[in-house]
Amino acid sequence: MKETELKVRIYGDPVLRKKALPIKAVTQSQRDVLSAMARLMYASDGVGLAAPQVGVSEALIVVDAGEGLFKLINPRIVKREGEQALVEGCLSVPEICVKVKRSKKVIVSALNEEGLPVKIEAEGLLACVFQHEIDHLKGRLIVDYASVLEKIKLKNKLDTLAKKAVNERYSNSKTKTCDLQL
Ligand code: ZN
C-alpha cells in the first residue's frame, strides 16, 4: 500500500464502526500499513492511530505518546488498574473533545511487527492512548462516552461531520481543537 493512499476517515464513515479483523499471520502488508500509519500520525500531529481510521479493518495500531513509537498487531488489554479521566480528541472526529473515564494503568498484550508476542505496561497518558486506539478496533469512538446532555449538544456537529464524510470520505482538517489527538 502506498503512503499516499492513506487518509484519515471521519465520523460517519462505516469503517469506523466495524470490528477490525484480527491478523492470523503477520506479513509485509501489515508492516507497510503500520509504517504508513506512523507517518500519517506524525504528519497529523496525533499521538495514536488505529487502522480503521485509515479505512483498513485490521487489528493494527500505532502509538507515540512521547515514550517511543509502538507498532502493534492484535493488541488487547489484559490487566487494568485505577481510574483517570482525560479530555480526548480524535483525528476521526475533528473539532470535538470529550472527557473520557478510563483505567489509569493497563497491560497490553500484542504482537510486534515480527509477529512475536509483546507485553507493555502503560500508565497515565500512554495507558489512555492504548485504550483509545483499542476502542477503535472495536468500532468504539470518544463520542460514545459523552453524557446524554453532551450527546444532545454534539448532535448537530456530528450530523455535519457525517454528511461531510459521505462527500469527502476523509478529513482535511488541520485545526487542532483538543490537546490530545488520537
Ligand atoms: Zn481516535
mmCIF file with all atom_site columns, C-alpha atoms and ligand atoms in Angstrom:
data_model
loop_
_atom_site.group_PDB
_atom_site.id
_atom_site.type_symbol
_atom_site.label_atom_id
_atom_site.label_alt_id
_atom_site.label_comp_id
_atom_site.label_asym_id
_atom_site.label_entity_id
_atom_site.label_seq_id
_atom_site.pdbx_PDB_ins_code
_atom_site.Cartn_x
_atom_site.Cartn_y
_atom_site.Cartn_z
_atom_site.occupancy
_atom_site.B_iso_or_equiv
_atom_site.pdbx_formal_charge
_atom_site.auth_seq_id
_atom_site.auth_comp_id
_atom_site.auth_asym_id
_atom_site.auth_atom_id
_atom_site.pdbx_PDB_model_num
ATOM   1   C  CA . MET A 1 1   ? 0.000   0.000   0.000  1.00 0.00 ? 1   MET A CA 1
ATOM   2   C  CA . LYS A 1 2   ? 1.335   3.417   -0.954 1.00 0.00 ? 2   LYS A CA 1
ATOM   3   C  CA . GLU A 1 3   ? 1.616   6.139   1.643  1.00 0.00 ? 3   GLU A CA 1
ATOM   4   C  CA . THR A 1 4   ? -0.484  8.477   -0.472 1.00 0.00 ? 4   THR A CA 1
ATOM   5   C  CA . GLU A 1 5   ? -3.428  6.081   -0.289 1.00 0.00 ? 5   GLU A CA 1
ATOM   6   C  CA . LEU A 1 6   ? -3.861  6.559   3.436  1.00 0.00 ? 6   LEU A CA 1
ATOM   7   C  CA . LYS A 1 7   ? -6.243  9.278   4.543  1.00 0.00 ? 7   LYS A CA 1
ATOM   8   C  CA . VAL A 1 8   ? -7.934  9.764   7.894  1.00 0.00 ? 8   VAL A CA 1
ATOM   9   C  CA . ARG A 1 9   ? -11.582 8.643   7.707  1.00 0.00 ? 9   ARG A CA 1
ATOM   10  C  CA . ILE A 1 10  ? -14.035 10.789  9.603  1.00 0.00 ? 10  ILE A CA 1
ATOM   11  C  CA . TYR A 1 11  ? -17.165 10.235  11.662 1.00 0.00 ? 11  TYR A CA 1
ATOM   12  C  CA . GLY A 1 12  ? -19.980 8.840   9.550  1.00 0.00 ? 12  GLY A CA 1
ATOM   13  C  CA . ASP A 1 13  ? -17.707 6.521   7.573  1.00 0.00 ? 13  ASP A CA 1
ATOM   14  C  CA . PRO A 1 14  ? -18.996 2.984   8.293  1.00 0.00 ? 14  PRO A CA 1
ATOM   15  C  CA . VAL A 1 15  ? -15.450 1.554   8.552  1.00 0.00 ? 15  VAL A CA 1
ATOM   16  C  CA . LEU A 1 16  ? -15.071 3.388   11.892 1.00 0.00 ? 16  LEU A CA 1
ATOM   17  C  CA . ARG A 1 17  ? -17.941 1.341   13.357 1.00 0.00 ? 17  ARG A CA 1
ATOM   18  C  CA . LYS A 1 18  ? -16.772 -2.037  12.047 1.00 0.00 ? 18  LYS A CA 1
ATOM   19  C  CA . LYS A 1 19  ? -14.989 -4.509  14.290 1.00 0.00 ? 19  LYS A CA 1
ATOM   20  C  CA . ALA A 1 20  ? -11.421 -4.849  12.981 1.00 0.00 ? 20  ALA A CA 1
ATOM   21  C  CA . LEU A 1 21  ? -10.273 -8.326  11.961 1.00 0.00 ? 21  LEU A CA 1
ATOM   22  C  CA . PRO A 1 22  ? -7.502  -9.968  13.974 1.00 0.00 ? 22  PRO A CA 1
ATOM   23  C  CA . ILE A 1 23  ? -4.366  -10.818 11.983 1.00 0.00 ? 23  ILE A CA 1
ATOM   24  C  CA . LYS A 1 24  ? -3.605  -14.542 11.727 1.00 0.00 ? 24  LYS A CA 1
ATOM   25  C  CA . ALA A 1 25  ? -0.144  -14.268 10.198 1.00 0.00 ? 25  ALA A CA 1
ATOM   26  C  CA . VAL A 1 26  ? 1.898   -11.062 10.119 1.00 0.00 ? 26  VAL A CA 1
ATOM   27  C  CA . THR A 1 27  ? 3.172   -10.250 6.631  1.00 0.00 ? 27  THR A CA 1
ATOM   28  C  CA . GLN A 1 28  ? 4.878   -7.363  4.838  1.00 0.00 ? 28  GLN A CA 1
ATOM   29  C  CA . SER A 1 29  ? 1.443   -5.978  4.059  1.00 0.00 ? 29  SER A CA 1
ATOM   30  C  CA . GLN A 1 30  ? 0.786   -5.255  7.762  1.00 0.00 ? 30  GLN A CA 1
ATOM   31  C  CA . ARG A 1 31  ? 4.290   -3.823  8.202  1.00 0.00 ? 31  ARG A CA 1
ATOM   32  C  CA . ASP A 1 32  ? 3.689   -1.456  5.267  1.00 0.00 ? 32  ASP A CA 1
ATOM   33  C  CA . VAL A 1 33  ? 0.345   -0.300  6.652  1.00 0.00 ? 33  VAL A CA 1
ATOM   34  C  CA . LEU A 1 34  ? 1.875   0.245   10.123 1.00 0.00 ? 34  LEU A CA 1
ATOM   35  C  CA . SER A 1 35  ? 4.730   2.350   8.663  1.00 0.00 ? 35  SER A CA 1
ATOM   36  C  CA . ALA A 1 36  ? 2.316   4.430   6.588  1.00 0.00 ? 36  ALA A CA 1
ATOM   37  C  CA . MET A 1 37  ? 0.073   4.861   9.649  1.00 0.00 ? 37  MET A CA 1
ATOM   38  C  CA . ALA A 1 38  ? 3.020   6.075   11.747 1.00 0.00 ? 38  ALA A CA 1
ATOM   39  C  CA . ARG A 1 39  ? 3.934   8.657   9.078  1.00 0.00 ? 39  ARG A CA 1
ATOM   40  C  CA . LEU A 1 40  ? 0.340   9.849   8.902  1.00 0.00 ? 40  LEU A CA 1
ATOM   41  C  CA . MET A 1 41  ? 0.069   10.005  12.719 1.00 0.00 ? 41  MET A CA 1
ATOM   42  C  CA . TYR A 1 42  ? 3.154   12.242  12.950 1.00 0.00 ? 42  TYR A CA 1
ATOM   43  C  CA . ALA A 1 43  ? 2.021   14.371  9.999  1.00 0.00 ? 43  ALA A CA 1
ATOM   44  C  CA . SER A 1 44  ? -1.388  14.850  11.652 1.00 0.00 ? 44  SER A CA 1
ATOM   45  C  CA . ASP A 1 45  ? 0.144   15.819  14.997 1.00 0.00 ? 45  ASP A CA 1
ATOM   46  C  CA . GLY A 1 46  ? -1.509  12.785  16.613 1.00 0.00 ? 46  GLY A CA 1
ATOM   47  C  CA . VAL A 1 47  ? -0.243  10.523  19.381 1.00 0.00 ? 47  VAL A CA 1
ATOM   48  C  CA . GLY A 1 48  ? -2.024  7.400   18.156 1.00 0.00 ? 48  GLY A CA 1
ATOM   49  C  CA . LEU A 1 49  ? -3.803  5.956   15.150 1.00 0.00 ? 49  LEU A CA 1
ATOM   50  C  CA . ALA A 1 50  ? -5.763  2.756   14.540 1.00 0.00 ? 50  ALA A CA 1
ATOM   51  C  CA . ALA A 1 51  ? -6.087  1.042   11.143 1.00 0.00 ? 51  ALA A CA 1
ATOM   52  C  CA . PRO A 1 52  ? -9.888  1.552   10.830 1.00 0.00 ? 52  PRO A CA 1
ATOM   53  C  CA . GLN A 1 53  ? -9.151  5.298   10.920 1.00 0.00 ? 53  GLN A CA 1
ATOM   54  C  CA . VAL A 1 54  ? -7.400  4.919   7.571  1.00 0.00 ? 54  VAL A CA 1
ATOM   55  C  CA . GLY A 1 55  ? -10.041 2.588   6.151  1.00 0.00 ? 55  GLY A CA 1
ATOM   56  C  CA . VAL A 1 56  ? -8.209  -0.669  6.920  1.00 0.00 ? 56  VAL A CA 1
ATOM   57  C  CA . SER A 1 57  ? -10.376 -3.001  9.011  1.00 0.00 ? 57  SER A CA 1
ATOM   58  C  CA . GLU A 1 58  ? -7.461  -4.888  10.612 1.00 0.00 ? 58  GLU A CA 1
ATOM   59  C  CA . ALA A 1 59  ? -6.330  -5.005  14.252 1.00 0.00 ? 59  ALA A CA 1
ATOM   60  C  CA . LEU A 1 60  ? -3.327  -2.679  13.883 1.00 0.00 ? 60  LEU A CA 1
ATOM   61  C  CA . ILE A 1 61  ? -2.413  0.398   15.927 1.00 0.00 ? 61  ILE A CA 1
ATOM   62  C  CA . VAL A 1 62  ? 0.458   2.871   16.171 1.00 0.00 ? 62  VAL A CA 1
ATOM   63  C  CA . VAL A 1 63  ? 1.106   4.906   19.311 1.00 0.00 ? 63  VAL A CA 1
ATOM   64  C  CA . ASP A 1 64  ? 3.687   7.525   20.251 1.00 0.00 ? 64  ASP A CA 1
ATOM   65  C  CA . ALA A 1 65  ? 2.825   9.435   23.394 1.00 0.00 ? 65  ALA A CA 1
ATOM   66  C  CA . GLY A 1 66  ? 6.398   10.627  23.946 1.00 0.00 ? 66  GLY A CA 1
ATOM   67  C  CA . GLU A 1 67  ? 7.715   7.256   25.110 1.00 0.00 ? 67  GLU A CA 1
ATOM   68  C  CA . GLY A 1 68  ? 8.737   5.984   21.686 1.00 0.00 ? 68  GLY A CA 1
ATOM   69  C  CA . LEU A 1 69  ? 6.833   4.500   18.753 1.00 0.00 ? 69  LEU A CA 1
ATOM   70  C  CA . PHE A 1 70  ? 4.777   1.350   19.249 1.00 0.00 ? 70  PHE A CA 1
ATOM   71  C  CA . LYS A 1 71  ? 3.511   -0.569  16.212 1.00 0.00 ? 71  LYS A CA 1
ATOM   72  C  CA . LEU A 1 72  ? 1.173   -3.281  17.470 1.00 0.00 ? 72  LEU A CA 1
ATOM   73  C  CA . ILE A 1 73  ? -0.849  -6.081  15.944 1.00 0.00 ? 73  ILE A CA 1
ATOM   74  C  CA . ASN A 1 74  ? -3.899  -7.656  17.651 1.00 0.00 ? 74  ASN A CA 1
ATOM   75  C  CA . PRO A 1 75  ? -3.491  -5.511  20.787 1.00 0.00 ? 75  PRO A CA 1
ATOM   76  C  CA . ARG A 1 76  ? -5.705  -6.253  23.771 1.00 0.00 ? 76  ARG A CA 1
ATOM   77  C  CA . ILE A 1 77  ? -5.844  -5.137  27.379 1.00 0.00 ? 77  ILE A CA 1
ATOM   78  C  CA . VAL A 1 78  ? -5.071  -7.993  29.745 1.00 0.00 ? 78  VAL A CA 1
ATOM   79  C  CA . LYS A 1 79  ? -4.952  -6.041  33.003 1.00 0.00 ? 79  LYS A CA 1
ATOM   80  C  CA . ARG A 1 80  ? -6.421  -2.773  34.273 1.00 0.00 ? 80  ARG A CA 1
ATOM   81  C  CA . GLU A 1 81  ? -5.910  -0.747  37.420 1.00 0.00 ? 81  GLU A CA 1
ATOM   82  C  CA . GLY A 1 82  ? -7.162  2.573   38.795 1.00 0.00 ? 82  GLY A CA 1
ATOM   83  C  CA . GLU A 1 83  ? -9.042  5.334   37.071 1.00 0.00 ? 83  GLU A CA 1
ATOM   84  C  CA . GLN A 1 84  ? -8.307  8.565   35.217 1.00 0.00 ? 84  GLN A CA 1
ATOM   85  C  CA . ALA A 1 85  ? -10.238 10.986  33.040 1.00 0.00 ? 85  ALA A CA 1
ATOM   86  C  CA . LEU A 1 86  ? -8.518  12.965  30.291 1.00 0.00 ? 86  LEU A CA 1
ATOM   87  C  CA . VAL A 1 87  ? -10.020 15.239  27.657 1.00 0.00 ? 87  VAL A CA 1
ATOM   88  C  CA . GLU A 1 88  ? -9.524  13.411  24.378 1.00 0.00 ? 88  GLU A CA 1
ATOM   89  C  CA . GLY A 1 89  ? -9.765  14.441  20.767 1.00 0.00 ? 89  GLY A CA 1
ATOM   90  C  CA . CYS A 1 90  ? -9.830  12.083  17.810 1.00 0.00 ? 90  CYS A CA 1
ATOM   91  C  CA . LEU A 1 91  ? -8.462  12.609  14.308 1.00 0.00 ? 91  LEU A CA 1
ATOM   92  C  CA . SER A 1 92  ? -11.614 10.878  13.025 1.00 0.00 ? 92  SER A CA 1
ATOM   93  C  CA . VAL A 1 93  ? -13.957 13.143  14.992 1.00 0.00 ? 93  VAL A CA 1
ATOM   94  C  CA . PRO A 1 94  ? -12.420 16.569  14.308 1.00 0.00 ? 94  PRO A CA 1
ATOM   95  C  CA . GLU A 1 95  ? -13.247 19.590  16.435 1.00 0.00 ? 95  GLU A CA 1
ATOM   96  C  CA . ILE A 1 96  ? -14.838 17.552  19.226 1.00 0.00 ? 96  ILE A CA 1
ATOM   97  C  CA . CYS A 1 97  ? -13.287 16.930  22.646 1.00 0.00 ? 97  CYS A CA 1
ATOM   98  C  CA . VAL A 1 98  ? -14.747 14.532  25.196 1.00 0.00 ? 98  VAL A CA 1
ATOM   99  C  CA . LYS A 1 99  ? -13.628 13.796  28.738 1.00 0.00 ? 99  LYS A CA 1
ATOM   100 C  CA . VAL A 1 100 ? -13.290 10.020  28.908 1.00 0.00 ? 100 VAL A CA 1
ATOM   101 C  CA . LYS A 1 101 ? -13.033 7.937   32.063 1.00 0.00 ? 101 LYS A CA 1
ATOM   102 C  CA . ARG A 1 102 ? -10.503 5.134   31.583 1.00 0.00 ? 102 ARG A CA 1
ATOM   103 C  CA . SER A 1 103 ? -8.148  2.895   33.545 1.00 0.00 ? 103 SER A CA 1
ATOM   104 C  CA . LYS A 1 104 ? -5.024  4.590   34.884 1.00 0.00 ? 104 LYS A CA 1
ATOM   105 C  CA . LYS A 1 105 ? -2.749  1.605   34.349 1.00 0.00 ? 105 LYS A CA 1
ATOM   106 C  CA . VAL A 1 106 ? -3.047  -1.136  31.762 1.00 0.00 ? 106 VAL A CA 1
ATOM   107 C  CA . ILE A 1 107 ? -1.067  -4.073  30.497 1.00 0.00 ? 107 ILE A CA 1
ATOM   108 C  CA . VAL A 1 108 ? -1.372  -4.511  26.736 1.00 0.00 ? 108 VAL A CA 1
ATOM   109 C  CA . SER A 1 109 ? -0.649  -7.825  25.111 1.00 0.00 ? 109 SER A CA 1
ATOM   110 C  CA . ALA A 1 110 ? 0.019   -7.801  21.330 1.00 0.00 ? 110 ALA A CA 1
ATOM   111 C  CA . LEU A 1 111 ? 2.254   -8.966  18.513 1.00 0.00 ? 111 LEU A CA 1
ATOM   112 C  CA . ASN A 1 112 ? 5.096   -6.808  17.243 1.00 0.00 ? 112 ASN A CA 1
ATOM   113 C  CA . GLU A 1 113 ? 5.981   -6.288  13.572 1.00 0.00 ? 113 GLU A CA 1
ATOM   114 C  CA . GLU A 1 114 ? 7.877   -9.580  13.510 1.00 0.00 ? 114 GLU A CA 1
ATOM   115 C  CA . GLY A 1 115 ? 4.814   -11.393 14.768 1.00 0.00 ? 115 GLY A CA 1
ATOM   116 C  CA . LEU A 1 116 ? 6.356   -12.002 18.207 1.00 0.00 ? 116 LEU A CA 1
ATOM   117 C  CA . PRO A 1 117 ? 4.282   -11.592 21.382 1.00 0.00 ? 117 PRO A CA 1
ATOM   118 C  CA . VAL A 1 118 ? 4.952   -8.476  23.467 1.00 0.00 ? 118 VAL A CA 1
ATOM   119 C  CA . LYS A 1 119 ? 3.564   -7.137  26.737 1.00 0.00 ? 119 LYS A CA 1
ATOM   120 C  CA . ILE A 1 120 ? 3.566   -3.432  27.527 1.00 0.00 ? 120 ILE A CA 1
ATOM   121 C  CA . GLU A 1 121 ? 2.865   -1.833  30.879 1.00 0.00 ? 121 GLU A CA 1
ATOM   122 C  CA . ALA A 1 122 ? 1.453   1.639   30.465 1.00 0.00 ? 122 ALA A CA 1
ATOM   123 C  CA . GLU A 1 123 ? 0.346   4.349   32.846 1.00 0.00 ? 123 GLU A CA 1
ATOM   124 C  CA . GLY A 1 124 ? -1.272  7.782   32.558 1.00 0.00 ? 124 GLY A CA 1
ATOM   125 C  CA . LEU A 1 125 ? -1.290  9.303   29.072 1.00 0.00 ? 125 LEU A CA 1
ATOM   126 C  CA . LEU A 1 126 ? 0.207   6.234   27.378 1.00 0.00 ? 126 LEU A CA 1
ATOM   127 C  CA . ALA A 1 127 ? -2.412  3.988   29.014 1.00 0.00 ? 127 ALA A CA 1
ATOM   128 C  CA . CYS A 1 128 ? -5.136  6.366   27.811 1.00 0.00 ? 128 CYS A CA 1
ATOM   129 C  CA . VAL A 1 129 ? -3.847  6.302   24.226 1.00 0.00 ? 129 VAL A CA 1
ATOM   130 C  CA . PHE A 1 130 ? -3.707  2.494   24.128 1.00 0.00 ? 130 PHE A CA 1
ATOM   131 C  CA . GLN A 1 131 ? -7.294  2.279   25.387 1.00 0.00 ? 131 GLN A CA 1
ATOM   132 C  CA . HIS A 1 132 ? -8.470  4.864   22.833 1.00 0.00 ? 132 HIS A CA 1
ATOM   133 C  CA . GLU A 1 133 ? -6.820  3.026   19.906 1.00 0.00 ? 133 GLU A CA 1
ATOM   134 C  CA . ILE A 1 134 ? -8.028  -0.412  21.046 1.00 0.00 ? 134 ILE A CA 1
ATOM   135 C  CA . ASP A 1 135 ? -11.534 1.094   21.230 1.00 0.00 ? 135 ASP A CA 1
ATOM   136 C  CA . HIS A 1 136 ? -11.208 1.987   17.528 1.00 0.00 ? 136 HIS A CA 1
ATOM   137 C  CA . LEU A 1 137 ? -10.605 -1.704  16.755 1.00 0.00 ? 137 LEU A CA 1
ATOM   138 C  CA . LYS A 1 138 ? -13.970 -2.458  18.387 1.00 0.00 ? 138 LYS A CA 1
ATOM   139 C  CA . GLY A 1 139 ? -15.728 0.309   16.483 1.00 0.00 ? 139 GLY A CA 1
ATOM   140 C  CA . ARG A 1 140 ? -15.993 2.499   19.568 1.00 0.00 ? 140 ARG A CA 1
ATOM   141 C  CA . LEU A 1 141 ? -15.449 6.278   19.438 1.00 0.00 ? 141 LEU A CA 1
ATOM   142 C  CA . ILE A 1 142 ? -14.986 9.017   22.053 1.00 0.00 ? 142 ILE A CA 1
ATOM   143 C  CA . VAL A 1 143 ? -18.480 10.398  21.378 1.00 0.00 ? 143 VAL A CA 1
ATOM   144 C  CA . ASP A 1 144 ? -19.888 7.127   22.768 1.00 0.00 ? 144 ASP A CA 1
ATOM   145 C  CA . TYR A 1 145 ? -18.533 8.209   26.164 1.00 0.00 ? 145 TYR A CA 1
ATOM   146 C  CA . ALA A 1 146 ? -20.308 11.560  26.123 1.00 0.00 ? 146 ALA A CA 1
ATOM   147 C  CA . SER A 1 147 ? -23.110 12.075  28.637 1.00 0.00 ? 147 SER A CA 1
ATOM   148 C  CA . VAL A 1 148 ? -26.714 12.240  27.412 1.00 0.00 ? 148 VAL A CA 1
ATOM   149 C  CA . LEU A 1 149 ? -26.602 16.037  27.696 1.00 0.00 ? 149 LEU A CA 1
ATOM   150 C  CA . GLU A 1 150 ? -23.278 16.252  25.834 1.00 0.00 ? 150 GLU A CA 1
ATOM   151 C  CA . LYS A 1 151 ? -24.642 13.977  23.110 1.00 0.00 ? 151 LYS A CA 1
ATOM   152 C  CA . ILE A 1 152 ? -27.573 16.353  22.560 1.00 0.00 ? 152 ILE A CA 1
ATOM   153 C  CA . LYS A 1 153 ? -25.138 19.272  22.329 1.00 0.00 ? 153 LYS A CA 1
ATOM   154 C  CA . LEU A 1 154 ? -22.874 17.367  19.923 1.00 0.00 ? 154 LEU A CA 1
ATOM   155 C  CA . LYS A 1 155 ? -25.665 16.131  17.659 1.00 0.00 ? 155 LYS A CA 1
ATOM   156 C  CA . ASN A 1 156 ? -25.546 18.987  15.124 1.00 0.00 ? 156 ASN A CA 1
ATOM   157 C  CA . LYS A 1 157 ? -21.766 18.893  14.871 1.00 0.00 ? 157 LYS A CA 1
ATOM   158 C  CA . LEU A 1 158 ? -21.806 15.109  14.385 1.00 0.00 ? 158 LEU A CA 1
ATOM   159 C  CA . ASP A 1 159 ? -24.563 15.289  11.745 1.00 0.00 ? 159 ASP A CA 1
ATOM   160 C  CA . THR A 1 160 ? -22.495 17.850  9.842  1.00 0.00 ? 160 THR A CA 1
ATOM   161 C  CA . LEU A 1 161 ? -19.400 15.641  10.086 1.00 0.00 ? 161 LEU A CA 1
ATOM   162 C  CA . ALA A 1 162 ? -21.338 12.605  8.915  1.00 0.00 ? 162 ALA A CA 1
ATOM   163 C  CA . LYS A 1 163 ? -22.680 14.490  5.890  1.00 0.00 ? 163 LYS A CA 1
ATOM   164 C  CA . LYS A 1 164 ? -19.184 15.677  5.085  1.00 0.00 ? 164 LYS A CA 1
ATOM   165 C  CA . ALA A 1 165 ? -17.874 12.128  5.382  1.00 0.00 ? 165 ALA A CA 1
ATOM   166 C  CA . VAL A 1 166 ? -20.212 10.933  2.652  1.00 0.00 ? 166 VAL A CA 1
ATOM   167 C  CA . ASN A 1 167 ? -18.872 13.574  0.294  1.00 0.00 ? 167 ASN A CA 1
ATOM   168 C  CA . GLU A 1 168 ? -15.218 13.552  1.167  1.00 0.00 ? 168 GLU A CA 1
ATOM   169 C  CA . ARG A 1 169 ? -14.551 10.281  2.988  1.00 0.00 ? 169 ARG A CA 1
ATOM   170 C  CA . TYR A 1 170 ? -11.583 11.770  4.795  1.00 0.00 ? 170 TYR A CA 1
ATOM   171 C  CA . SER A 1 171 ? -10.518 14.660  6.914  1.00 0.00 ? 171 SER A CA 1
ATOM   172 C  CA . ASN A 1 172 ? -8.713  17.720  5.596  1.00 0.00 ? 172 ASN A CA 1
ATOM   173 C  CA . SER A 1 173 ? -8.885  19.431  8.930  1.00 0.00 ? 173 SER A CA 1
ATOM   174 C  CA . LYS A 1 174 ? -5.550  20.684  10.226 1.00 0.00 ? 174 LYS A CA 1
ATOM   175 C  CA . THR A 1 175 ? -7.072  22.588  13.094 1.00 0.00 ? 175 THR A CA 1
ATOM   176 C  CA . LYS A 1 176 ? -6.187  21.193  16.471 1.00 0.00 ? 176 LYS A CA 1
ATOM   177 C  CA . THR A 1 177 ? -9.032  21.769  18.924 1.00 0.00 ? 177 THR A CA 1
ATOM   178 C  CA . CYS A 1 178 ? -8.007  19.335  21.658 1.00 0.00 ? 178 CYS A CA 1
ATOM   179 C  CA . ASP A 1 179 ? -4.517  18.861  23.053 1.00 0.00 ? 179 ASP A CA 1
ATOM   180 C  CA . LEU A 1 180 ? -4.802  15.132  22.630 1.00 0.00 ? 180 LEU A CA 1
ATOM   181 C  CA . GLN A 1 181 ? -5.427  13.870  19.109 1.00 0.00 ? 181 GLN A CA 1
ATOM   182 C  CA . LEU A 1 182 ? -5.706  10.119  18.768 1.00 0.00 ? 182 LEU A CA 1
HETATM 183 ZN ZN . ZN  B 2 .   ? -9.335  8.250   17.660 1.00 0.00 ? 1   ZN  B ZN 1
#
